[in-house]
mmCIF file of N, CA and C in Angstrom:
data_model
loop_
_atom_site.group_PDB
_atom_site.id
_atom_site.type_symbol
_atom_site.label_atom_id
_atom_site.label_comp_id
_atom_site.label_asym_id
_atom_site.label_seq_id
_atom_site.Cartn_x
_atom_site.Cartn_y
_atom_site.Cartn_z
ATOM 1 N N MET A 602 0.985 -0.996 0.006
ATOM 2 C CA MET A 602 0.306 0.012 0.005
ATOM 3 C C MET A 602 0.855 1.318 -0.146
ATOM 4 N N PRO A 603 0.830 2.149 -1.084
ATOM 5 C CA PRO A 603 1.409 3.116 -1.006
ATOM 6 C C PRO A 603 1.398 4.156 0.104
ATOM 7 N N ARG A 604 2.411 4.696 0.825
ATOM 8 C CA ARG A 604 2.256 5.711 1.812
ATOM 9 C C ARG A 604 2.008 7.095 1.795
ATOM 10 N N ASN A 605 2.281 7.725 0.587
ATOM 11 C CA ASN A 605 2.104 8.987 0.173
ATOM 12 C C ASN A 605 0.818 9.181 -0.691
ATOM 13 N N LEU A 606 -0.244 9.907 -0.646
ATOM 14 C CA LEU A 606 -1.301 10.153 -1.253
ATOM 15 C C LEU A 606 -1.028 11.751 -2.072
ATOM 16 N N VAL A 607 -0.900 11.572 -3.280
ATOM 17 C CA VAL A 607 -0.820 12.900 -3.931
ATOM 18 C C VAL A 607 -2.138 13.306 -4.890
ATOM 19 N N ILE A 608 -2.488 14.540 -4.562
ATOM 20 C CA ILE A 608 -3.723 15.089 -5.041
ATOM 21 C C ILE A 608 -3.670 16.032 -6.264
ATOM 22 N N VAL A 609 -4.131 15.436 -7.377
ATOM 23 C CA VAL A 609 -4.138 16.535 -8.581
ATOM 24 C C VAL A 609 -5.495 16.789 -9.039
ATOM 25 N N GLU A 610 -5.310 18.051 -9.785
ATOM 26 C CA GLU A 610 -6.531 18.436 -10.473
ATOM 27 C C GLU A 610 -7.313 17.404 -11.547
ATOM 28 N N SER A 611 -6.535 17.205 -12.232
ATOM 29 C CA SER A 611 -7.051 16.714 -13.613
ATOM 30 C C SER A 611 -6.513 14.874 -13.576
ATOM 31 N N PRO A 612 -7.515 14.305 -13.992
ATOM 32 C CA PRO A 612 -7.326 12.631 -13.989
ATOM 33 C C PRO A 612 -6.018 12.286 -15.148
ATOM 34 N N ALA A 613 -5.945 13.054 -16.135
ATOM 35 C CA ALA A 613 -5.106 12.989 -17.071
ATOM 36 C C ALA A 613 -3.524 12.749 -16.446
ATOM 37 N N LYS A 614 -3.518 13.889 -15.450
ATOM 38 C CA LYS A 614 -2.017 14.184 -14.987
ATOM 39 C C LYS A 614 -1.741 12.674 -14.124
ATOM 40 N N ALA A 615 -2.619 12.411 -13.352
ATOM 41 C CA ALA A 615 -2.591 11.389 -12.408
ATOM 42 C C ALA A 615 -1.514 10.073 -12.603
ATOM 43 N N LYS A 616 -2.115 9.778 -13.713
ATOM 44 C CA LYS A 616 -1.414 8.334 -14.353
ATOM 45 C C LYS A 616 0.276 8.602 -14.804
ATOM 46 N N THR A 617 0.364 9.876 -15.153
ATOM 47 C CA THR A 617 1.875 10.101 -15.592
ATOM 48 C C THR A 617 2.674 10.312 -14.124
ATOM 49 N N ILE A 618 2.250 11.319 -13.308
ATOM 50 C CA ILE A 618 2.965 11.714 -12.001
ATOM 51 C C ILE A 618 3.028 10.005 -11.340
ATOM 52 N N GLU A 619 1.827 9.582 -11.386
ATOM 53 C CA GLU A 619 2.378 8.084 -10.188
ATOM 54 C C GLU A 619 3.316 7.245 -10.938
ATOM 55 N N GLN A 620 3.563 7.471 -11.963
ATOM 56 C CA GLN A 620 4.593 6.566 -12.871
ATOM 57 C C GLN A 620 5.561 7.262 -12.497
ATOM 58 N N TYR A 621 6.192 8.482 -12.517
ATOM 59 C CA TYR A 621 7.443 9.238 -11.910
ATOM 60 C C TYR A 621 7.962 9.115 -10.630
ATOM 61 N N LEU A 622 6.713 9.016 -9.646
ATOM 62 C CA LEU A 622 6.915 9.037 -8.419
ATOM 63 C C LEU A 622 7.027 7.479 -7.702
ATOM 64 N N GLY A 623 6.694 6.437 -8.210
ATOM 65 C CA GLY A 623 6.980 5.551 -7.916
ATOM 66 C C GLY A 623 5.824 4.753 -7.325
ATOM 67 N N SER A 624 6.066 3.342 -6.789
ATOM 68 C CA SER A 624 5.306 2.887 -5.889
ATOM 69 C C SER A 624 4.910 2.953 -4.632
ATOM 70 N N ASP A 625 5.539 4.104 -4.130
ATOM 71 C CA ASP A 625 5.468 4.395 -2.363
ATOM 72 C C ASP A 625 4.190 5.723 -2.646
ATOM 73 N N TYR A 626 3.932 5.767 -4.016
ATOM 74 C CA TYR A 626 3.377 6.761 -4.082
ATOM 75 C C TYR A 626 1.626 6.601 -4.653
ATOM 76 N N ARG A 627 0.596 7.409 -4.377
ATOM 77 C CA ARG A 627 -0.693 6.898 -5.222
ATOM 78 C C ARG A 627 -1.159 8.080 -5.283
ATOM 79 N N VAL A 628 -1.330 8.711 -6.676
ATOM 80 C CA VAL A 628 -1.804 9.655 -7.080
ATOM 81 C C VAL A 628 -3.354 9.647 -7.929
ATOM 82 N N VAL A 629 -4.273 10.737 -7.499
ATOM 83 C CA VAL A 629 -5.283 10.692 -7.636
ATOM 84 C C VAL A 629 -6.031 12.176 -7.746
ATOM 85 N N SER A 630 -6.908 12.120 -8.296
ATOM 86 C CA SER A 630 -7.814 13.573 -9.216
ATOM 87 C C SER A 630 -8.728 14.058 -8.460
ATOM 88 N N SER A 631 -8.999 15.079 -8.120
ATOM 89 C CA SER A 631 -9.864 15.783 -7.287
ATOM 90 C C SER A 631 -11.008 16.233 -8.418
ATOM 91 N N PHE A 632 -10.790 16.167 -9.663
ATOM 92 C CA PHE A 632 -11.472 16.655 -10.924
ATOM 93 C C PHE A 632 -11.989 17.784 -10.833
ATOM 94 N N GLY A 633 -10.887 18.592 -10.168
ATOM 95 C CA GLY A 633 -10.846 20.236 -10.307
ATOM 96 C C GLY A 633 -11.480 20.332 -8.890
ATOM 97 N N HIS A 634 -12.526 21.566 -8.484
ATOM 98 C CA HIS A 634 -12.687 22.038 -7.668
ATOM 99 C C HIS A 634 -14.358 21.103 -6.677
ATOM 100 N N ILE A 635 -13.800 20.787 -5.367
ATOM 101 C CA ILE A 635 -14.672 19.840 -4.720
ATOM 102 C C ILE A 635 -16.004 20.676 -4.363
ATOM 103 N N ARG A 636 -15.631 22.125 -3.671
ATOM 104 C CA ARG A 636 -17.024 22.342 -3.202
ATOM 105 C C ARG A 636 -16.891 24.021 -3.733
ATOM 106 N N ASP A 637 -17.902 24.502 -3.559
ATOM 107 C CA ASP A 637 -18.320 26.210 -4.076
ATOM 108 C C ASP A 637 -19.421 26.679 -3.140
ATOM 109 N N LEU A 638 -19.517 27.804 -3.052
ATOM 110 C CA LEU A 638 -20.854 28.307 -2.520
ATOM 111 C C LEU A 638 -21.873 27.624 -3.331
ATOM 112 N N PRO A 639 -23.074 27.651 -2.304
ATOM 113 C CA PRO A 639 -24.503 27.207 -2.562
ATOM 114 C C PRO A 639 -24.928 27.622 -3.838
ATOM 115 N N ASP A 640 -26.017 27.105 -4.372
ATOM 116 C CA ASP A 640 -26.502 27.584 -5.793
ATOM 117 C C ASP A 640 -27.815 28.391 -5.419
ATOM 118 N N ARG A 641 -28.507 28.245 -4.471
ATOM 119 C CA ARG A 641 -29.882 28.353 -3.947
ATOM 120 C C ARG A 641 -30.308 29.324 -2.824
ATOM 121 N N THR A 642 -28.909 30.082 -2.569
ATOM 122 C CA THR A 642 -28.747 30.621 -1.212
ATOM 123 C C THR A 642 -27.787 31.780 -1.453
ATOM 124 N N LEU A 643 -27.844 32.750 -0.833
ATOM 125 C CA LEU A 643 -26.554 34.055 -0.672
ATOM 126 C C LEU A 643 -25.010 33.348 -0.384
ATOM 127 N N GLY A 644 -24.938 32.264 0.482
ATOM 128 C CA GLY A 644 -23.582 31.666 0.406
ATOM 129 C C GLY A 644 -22.798 32.382 1.424
ATOM 130 N N VAL A 645 -23.156 33.246 1.909
ATOM 131 C CA VAL A 645 -22.134 34.273 2.667
ATOM 132 C C VAL A 645 -22.893 34.511 4.143
ATOM 133 N N ASP A 646 -22.379 34.519 5.203
ATOM 134 C CA ASP A 646 -23.016 34.878 6.512
ATOM 135 C C ASP A 646 -22.827 36.262 6.857
ATOM 136 N N VAL A 647 -23.914 37.051 6.147
ATOM 137 C CA VAL A 647 -23.615 38.851 6.590
ATOM 138 C C VAL A 647 -23.865 38.979 8.144
ATOM 139 N N GLU A 648 -24.268 38.199 9.045
ATOM 140 C CA GLU A 648 -24.349 38.360 10.483
ATOM 141 C C GLU A 648 -22.921 38.472 10.888
ATOM 142 N N ASN A 649 -21.971 37.655 10.448
ATOM 143 C CA ASN A 649 -20.653 37.173 11.106
ATOM 144 C C ASN A 649 -19.287 37.054 10.258
ATOM 145 N N GLY A 650 -19.681 38.270 9.575
ATOM 146 C CA GLY A 650 -18.364 39.123 9.054
ATOM 147 C C GLY A 650 -18.291 38.290 7.366
ATOM 148 N N PHE A 651 -19.617 38.240 6.793
ATOM 149 C CA PHE A 651 -19.678 37.919 5.444
ATOM 150 C C PHE A 651 -18.719 36.599 5.307
ATOM 151 N N LEU A 652 -18.639 35.542 6.401
ATOM 152 C CA LEU A 652 -18.041 34.376 6.178
ATOM 153 C C LEU A 652 -18.641 33.677 5.293
ATOM 154 N N PRO A 653 -18.076 32.998 4.199
ATOM 155 C CA PRO A 653 -18.681 31.994 3.060
ATOM 156 C C PRO A 653 -18.756 30.741 3.572
ATOM 157 N N GLN A 654 -20.083 30.138 3.057
ATOM 158 C CA GLN A 654 -20.782 29.003 3.673
ATOM 159 C C GLN A 654 -20.455 28.117 2.420
ATOM 160 N N TYR A 655 -19.463 27.464 2.149
ATOM 161 C CA TYR A 655 -19.107 26.497 1.369
ATOM 162 C C TYR A 655 -19.779 25.194 1.552
ATOM 163 N N THR A 656 -20.486 24.571 0.397
ATOM 164 C CA THR A 656 -20.886 23.130 0.392
ATOM 165 C C THR A 656 -20.056 22.245 -1.014
ATOM 166 N N VAL A 657 -20.081 21.043 -0.623
ATOM 167 C CA VAL A 657 -19.622 20.127 -1.452
ATOM 168 C C VAL A 657 -21.173 19.660 -2.258
ATOM 169 N N SER A 658 -20.961 19.744 -3.735
ATOM 170 C CA SER A 658 -21.835 19.530 -4.659
ATOM 171 C C SER A 658 -22.554 18.220 -4.410
ATOM 172 N N ALA A 659 -23.539 17.892 -5.285
ATOM 173 C CA ALA A 659 -24.252 16.779 -5.470
ATOM 174 C C ALA A 659 -22.921 15.610 -6.122
ATOM 175 N N GLU A 660 -22.800 16.139 -7.114
ATOM 176 C CA GLU A 660 -21.765 15.360 -8.137
ATOM 177 C C GLU A 660 -20.234 15.159 -7.651
ATOM 178 N N LYS A 661 -20.056 15.944 -6.288
ATOM 179 C CA LYS A 661 -18.612 15.815 -6.074
ATOM 180 C C LYS A 661 -18.378 14.905 -4.738
ATOM 181 N N LYS A 662 -19.767 14.649 -4.267
ATOM 182 C CA LYS A 662 -19.767 13.748 -3.026
ATOM 183 C C LYS A 662 -18.980 12.297 -2.963
ATOM 184 N N ASP A 663 -19.130 11.567 -4.111
ATOM 185 C CA ASP A 663 -18.520 10.612 -3.934
ATOM 186 C C ASP A 663 -16.791 10.849 -4.342
ATOM 187 N N VAL A 664 -16.240 11.976 -4.939
ATOM 188 C CA VAL A 664 -14.991 12.472 -5.143
ATOM 189 C C VAL A 664 -14.540 12.135 -3.567
ATOM 190 N N VAL A 665 -15.169 13.335 -2.987
ATOM 191 C CA VAL A 665 -14.993 13.756 -1.729
ATOM 192 C C VAL A 665 -14.764 12.624 -0.888
ATOM 193 N N SER A 666 -15.622 11.849 -1.244
ATOM 194 C CA SER A 666 -15.714 10.232 -0.153
ATOM 195 C C SER A 666 -14.505 9.284 -0.470
ATOM 196 N N LYS A 667 -14.028 9.091 -1.761
ATOM 197 C CA LYS A 667 -13.062 8.561 -2.300
ATOM 198 C C LYS A 667 -11.740 9.310 -1.919
ATOM 199 N N LEU A 668 -11.517 10.522 -1.719
ATOM 200 C CA LEU A 668 -10.330 11.125 -1.662
ATOM 201 C C LEU A 668 -10.209 10.817 0.115
ATOM 202 N N LYS A 669 -11.113 10.935 1.107
ATOM 203 C CA LYS A 669 -11.187 10.768 2.059
ATOM 204 C C LYS A 669 -10.733 9.553 2.532
ATOM 205 N N LYS A 670 -11.078 8.485 1.792
ATOM 206 C CA LYS A 670 -10.553 7.214 2.173
ATOM 207 C C LYS A 670 -9.169 6.964 1.705
ATOM 208 N N GLU A 671 -8.869 7.404 0.744
ATOM 209 C CA GLU A 671 -7.510 7.407 0.388
ATOM 210 C C GLU A 671 -6.506 8.341 1.228
ATOM 211 N N ALA A 672 -7.217 9.330 2.075
ATOM 212 C CA ALA A 672 -6.385 10.121 2.949
ATOM 213 C C ALA A 672 -6.291 9.258 4.110
ATOM 214 N N ALA A 673 -7.218 8.500 4.612
ATOM 215 C CA ALA A 673 -7.196 7.844 5.450
ATOM 216 C C ALA A 673 -5.764 6.371 5.515
ATOM 217 N N ALA A 674 -5.800 6.192 4.357
ATOM 218 C CA ALA A 674 -4.686 5.205 4.333
ATOM 219 C C ALA A 674 -3.449 5.621 4.197
ATOM 220 N N ALA A 675 -3.478 6.907 3.756
ATOM 221 C CA ALA A 675 -1.820 7.188 3.925
ATOM 222 C C ALA A 675 -1.054 7.705 4.963
ATOM 223 N N GLU A 676 0.013 7.882 4.991
ATOM 224 C CA GLU A 676 0.773 8.451 5.833
ATOM 225 C C GLU A 676 1.169 10.163 5.676
ATOM 226 N N THR A 677 1.063 10.424 4.457
ATOM 227 C CA THR A 677 1.351 11.849 3.894
ATOM 228 C C THR A 677 0.241 12.453 3.029
ATOM 229 N N VAL A 678 0.013 13.416 2.877
ATOM 230 C CA VAL A 678 -0.719 14.014 1.769
ATOM 231 C C VAL A 678 0.002 14.927 1.042
ATOM 232 N N TRP A 679 0.062 14.891 -0.417
ATOM 233 C CA TRP A 679 0.836 16.038 -1.202
ATOM 234 C C TRP A 679 -0.851 16.142 -1.842
ATOM 235 N N LEU A 680 -0.748 18.047 -1.668
ATOM 236 C CA LEU A 680 -1.584 18.780 -2.560
ATOM 237 C C LEU A 680 -0.798 19.318 -3.968
ATOM 238 N N ALA A 681 -1.425 19.126 -4.991
ATOM 239 C CA ALA A 681 -0.447 19.270 -6.355
ATOM 240 C C ALA A 681 -1.483 20.019 -7.308
ATOM 241 N N SER A 682 -2.395 20.772 -6.640
ATOM 242 C CA SER A 682 -3.179 21.559 -7.822
ATOM 243 C C SER A 682 -2.366 22.684 -8.156
ATOM 244 N N ASP A 683 -2.755 23.210 -9.320
ATOM 245 C CA ASP A 683 -2.031 24.296 -10.535
ATOM 246 C C ASP A 683 -1.300 25.111 -9.157
ATOM 247 N N GLU A 684 -0.769 25.725 -9.624
ATOM 248 C CA GLU A 684 0.126 27.299 -9.027
ATOM 249 C C GLU A 684 -0.787 28.355 -9.375
ATOM 250 N N ASP A 685 -1.997 28.544 -9.539
ATOM 251 C CA ASP A 685 -2.565 29.395 -9.711
ATOM 252 C C ASP A 685 -3.848 30.041 -8.557
ATOM 253 N N ARG A 686 -4.207 30.952 -8.555
ATOM 254 C CA ARG A 686 -5.553 31.377 -7.560
ATOM 255 C C ARG A 686 -6.406 30.127 -7.462
ATOM 256 N N GLU A 687 -6.855 29.642 -8.597
ATOM 257 C CA GLU A 687 -7.568 28.558 -8.690
ATOM 258 C C GLU A 687 -7.437 27.141 -8.147
ATOM 259 N N GLY A 688 -5.962 26.960 -8.348
ATOM 260 C CA GLY A 688 -5.463 25.725 -7.941
ATOM 261 C C GLY A 688 -5.086 25.929 -6.107
ATOM 262 N N GLU A 689 -4.624 27.112 -5.897
ATOM 263 C CA GLU A 689 -4.663 27.213 -4.515
ATOM 264 C C GLU A 689 -5.660 27.086 -3.843
ATOM 265 N N ALA A 690 -7.189 27.546 -4.104
ATOM 266 C CA ALA A 690 -8.217 27.285 -3.718
ATOM 267 C C ALA A 690 -8.635 25.977 -3.565
ATOM 268 N N ILE A 691 -8.460 25.004 -4.609
ATOM 269 C CA ILE A 691 -8.522 23.960 -4.329
ATOM 270 C C ILE A 691 -7.984 23.158 -3.468
ATOM 271 N N ALA A 692 -6.521 23.693 -3.275
ATOM 272 C CA ALA A 692 -5.646 22.904 -2.028
ATOM 273 C C ALA A 692 -6.340 23.227 -1.046
ATOM 274 N N TRP A 693 -6.660 24.319 -0.807
ATOM 275 C CA TRP A 693 -7.415 24.821 0.442
ATOM 276 C C TRP A 693 -8.666 24.172 0.919
ATOM 277 N N HIS A 694 -9.223 24.119 0.004
ATOM 278 C CA HIS A 694 -10.488 23.383 0.119
ATOM 279 C C HIS A 694 -10.241 22.170 0.303
ATOM 280 N N LEU A 695 -9.520 21.390 -0.194
ATOM 281 C CA LEU A 695 -9.123 19.970 0.148
ATOM 282 C C LEU A 695 -8.679 19.981 1.517
ATOM 283 N N LEU A 696 -7.840 20.449 1.928
ATOM 284 C CA LEU A 696 -7.234 20.237 2.987
ATOM 285 C C LEU A 696 -8.612 20.796 4.401
ATOM 286 N N ASP A 697 -9.166 21.668 3.904
ATOM 287 C CA ASP A 697 -10.126 22.136 5.058
ATOM 288 C C ASP A 697 -11.279 20.929 4.765
ATOM 289 N N VAL A 698 -11.601 20.433 3.664
ATOM 290 C CA VAL A 698 -12.599 19.146 3.740
ATOM 291 C C VAL A 698 -12.050 17.861 4.277
ATOM 292 N N LEU A 699 -10.917 17.483 3.838
ATOM 293 C CA LEU A 699 -10.633 16.354 4.133
ATOM 294 C C LEU A 699 -10.200 16.386 5.601
ATOM 295 N N LYS A 700 -9.541 17.320 5.940
ATOM 296 C CA LYS A 700 -8.892 17.405 7.658
ATOM 297 C C LYS A 700 -8.134 16.277 8.034
ATOM 298 N N PRO A 701 -6.897 16.002 7.204
ATOM 299 C CA PRO A 701 -5.883 14.971 7.302
ATOM 300 C C PRO A 701 -5.570 15.163 8.426
ATOM 301 N N LYS A 702 -5.068 14.162 9.091
ATOM 302 C CA LYS A 702 -4.238 14.171 10.432
ATOM 303 C C LYS A 702 -2.974 13.291 10.490
ATOM 304 N N ILE A 703 -2.489 13.523 9.219
ATOM 305 C CA ILE A 703 -1.438 13.241 8.845
ATOM 306 C C ILE A 703 -0.521 14.603 8.297
ATOM 307 N N PRO A 704 0.716 14.726 8.003
ATOM 308 C CA PRO A 704 1.467 15.539 7.616
ATOM 309 C C PRO A 704 0.601 15.938 6.111
ATOM 310 N N VAL A 705 0.765 17.034 5.928
ATOM 311 C CA VAL A 705 0.350 17.635 4.555
ATOM 312 C C VAL A 705 1.237 18.463 3.819
ATOM 313 N N HIS A 706 1.529 18.471 2.640
ATOM 314 C CA HIS A 706 2.418 19.433 2.030
ATOM 315 C C HIS A 706 1.950 19.873 0.630
ATOM 316 N N ARG A 707 2.377 21.169 0.250
ATOM 317 C CA ARG A 707 1.709 21.627 -0.767
ATOM 318 C C ARG A 707 3.178 21.964 -1.988
ATOM 319 N N MET A 708 2.687 20.806 -2.960
ATOM 320 C CA MET A 708 3.737 20.594 -4.283
ATOM 321 C C MET A 708 3.276 21.201 -5.307
ATOM 322 N N VAL A 709 3.845 22.213 -6.260
ATOM 323 C CA VAL A 709 3.799 22.909 -7.421
ATOM 324 C C VAL A 709 4.680 22.213 -8.450
ATOM 325 N N PHE A 710 4.551 22.262 -9.849
ATOM 326 C CA PHE A 710 5.467 21.903 -10.836
ATOM 327 C C PHE A 710 4.955 22.507 -12.002
ATOM 328 N N HIS A 711 5.796 23.094 -13.006
ATOM 329 C CA HIS A 711 5.095 24.006 -14.257
ATOM 330 C C HIS A 711 5.205 23.088 -15.707
ATOM 331 N N GLU A 712 5.476 21.847 -15.266
ATOM 332 C CA GLU A 712 5.693 20.929 -16.348
ATOM 333 C C GLU A 712 5.370 19.138 -15.997
ATOM 334 N N ILE A 713 5.069 18.799 -16.722
ATOM 335 C CA ILE A 713 5.085 16.890 -15.866
ATOM 336 C C ILE A 713 6.033 16.587 -16.838
ATOM 337 N N THR A 714 7.313 16.361 -15.860
ATOM 338 C CA THR A 714 8.453 15.794 -16.382
ATOM 339 C C THR A 714 9.059 15.037 -15.017
ATOM 340 N N LYS A 715 9.736 13.715 -15.245
ATOM 341 C CA LYS A 715 9.829 13.064 -14.123
ATOM 342 C C LYS A 715 10.667 14.155 -13.163
ATOM 343 N N SER A 716 11.738 15.051 -14.139
ATOM 344 C CA SER A 716 12.762 15.864 -12.927
ATOM 345 C C SER A 716 11.766 16.599 -12.645
ATOM 346 N N ALA A 717 10.802 17.414 -13.090
ATOM 347 C CA ALA A 717 10.072 18.767 -12.385
ATOM 348 C C ALA A 717 9.286 17.976 -11.475
ATOM 349 N N ILE A 718 8.521 16.941 -11.341
ATOM 350 C CA ILE A 718 7.800 16.116 -10.478
ATOM 351 C C ILE A 718 8.734 15.957 -8.899
ATOM 352 N N GLN A 719 9.806 15.417 -9.507
ATOM 353 C CA GLN A 719 10.455 14.964 -8.287
ATOM 354 C C GLN A 719 11.258 16.004 -7.597
ATOM 355 N N ALA A 720 11.259 17.135 -8.433
ATOM 356 C CA ALA A 720 11.805 18.339 -7.673
ATOM 357 C C ALA A 720 11.056 19.127 -6.917
ATOM 358 N N ALA A 721 9.684 19.008 -7.202
ATOM 359 C CA ALA A 721 8.536 19.374 -6.593
ATOM 360 C C ALA A 721 8.303 18.761 -5.360
ATOM 361 N N VAL A 722 8.569 17.626 -5.068
ATOM 362 C CA VAL A 722 8.369 16.750 -3.985
ATOM 363 C C VAL A 722 9.470 17.191 -2.914
ATOM 364 N N GLN A 723 10.701 17.778 -3.353
ATOM 365 C CA GLN A 723 11.492 18.264 -2.453
ATOM 366 C C GLN A 723 11.664 19.739 -2.326
ATOM 367 N N ASN A 724 10.743 20.099 -3.077
ATOM 368 C CA ASN A 724 10.584 21.769 -2.544
ATOM 369 C C ASN A 724 9.527 22.271 -2.290
ATOM 370 N N THR A 725 8.478 21.716 -1.426
ATOM 371 C CA THR A 725 7.485 21.994 -1.178
ATOM 372 C C THR A 725 7.287 23.227 -0.116
ATOM 373 N N ARG A 726 5.912 23.962 -0.157
ATOM 374 C CA ARG A 726 5.801 25.069 0.522
ATOM 375 C C ARG A 726 4.274 25.013 0.847
ATOM 376 N N ALA A 727 3.801 26.366 1.690
ATOM 377 C CA ALA A 727 2.695 26.152 2.364
ATOM 378 C C ALA A 727 1.556 26.638 1.467
ATOM 379 N N ILE A 728 0.476 26.350 1.620
ATOM 380 C CA ILE A 728 -0.862 26.956 0.850
ATOM 381 C C ILE A 728 -1.113 28.185 0.685
ATOM 382 N N ASP A 729 -0.956 29.014 -0.374
ATOM 383 C CA ASP A 729 -1.342 30.341 -0.351
ATOM 384 C C ASP A 729 -2.486 30.985 -0.427
#
């Protein structure tokens, strides 16, 4: 069983990255955003500092459930969404929803090559 769980945005990236990292890593996809503001309500608590009220959409409940199971079986989680505002939001939402009790690292890369992926594992950073 792989000890490291890497979560990327795109399922197409997952297979290639998993090959580069080896058998100690399981790479899965969040399929983009896992939650958003609700569709039918304002989605912000105006009485309490305009705090957003994020919800996991019905079509993402299975994805979130699978990600939680994968994280529960791992020793470390690596959040590898894109390095842009949207990617940072996805990483933050993943951390907030999964609430892993294990170490979490934010890794970013700009190309899907073996050297870039291995360098990303060695040079992690905090979620911005």
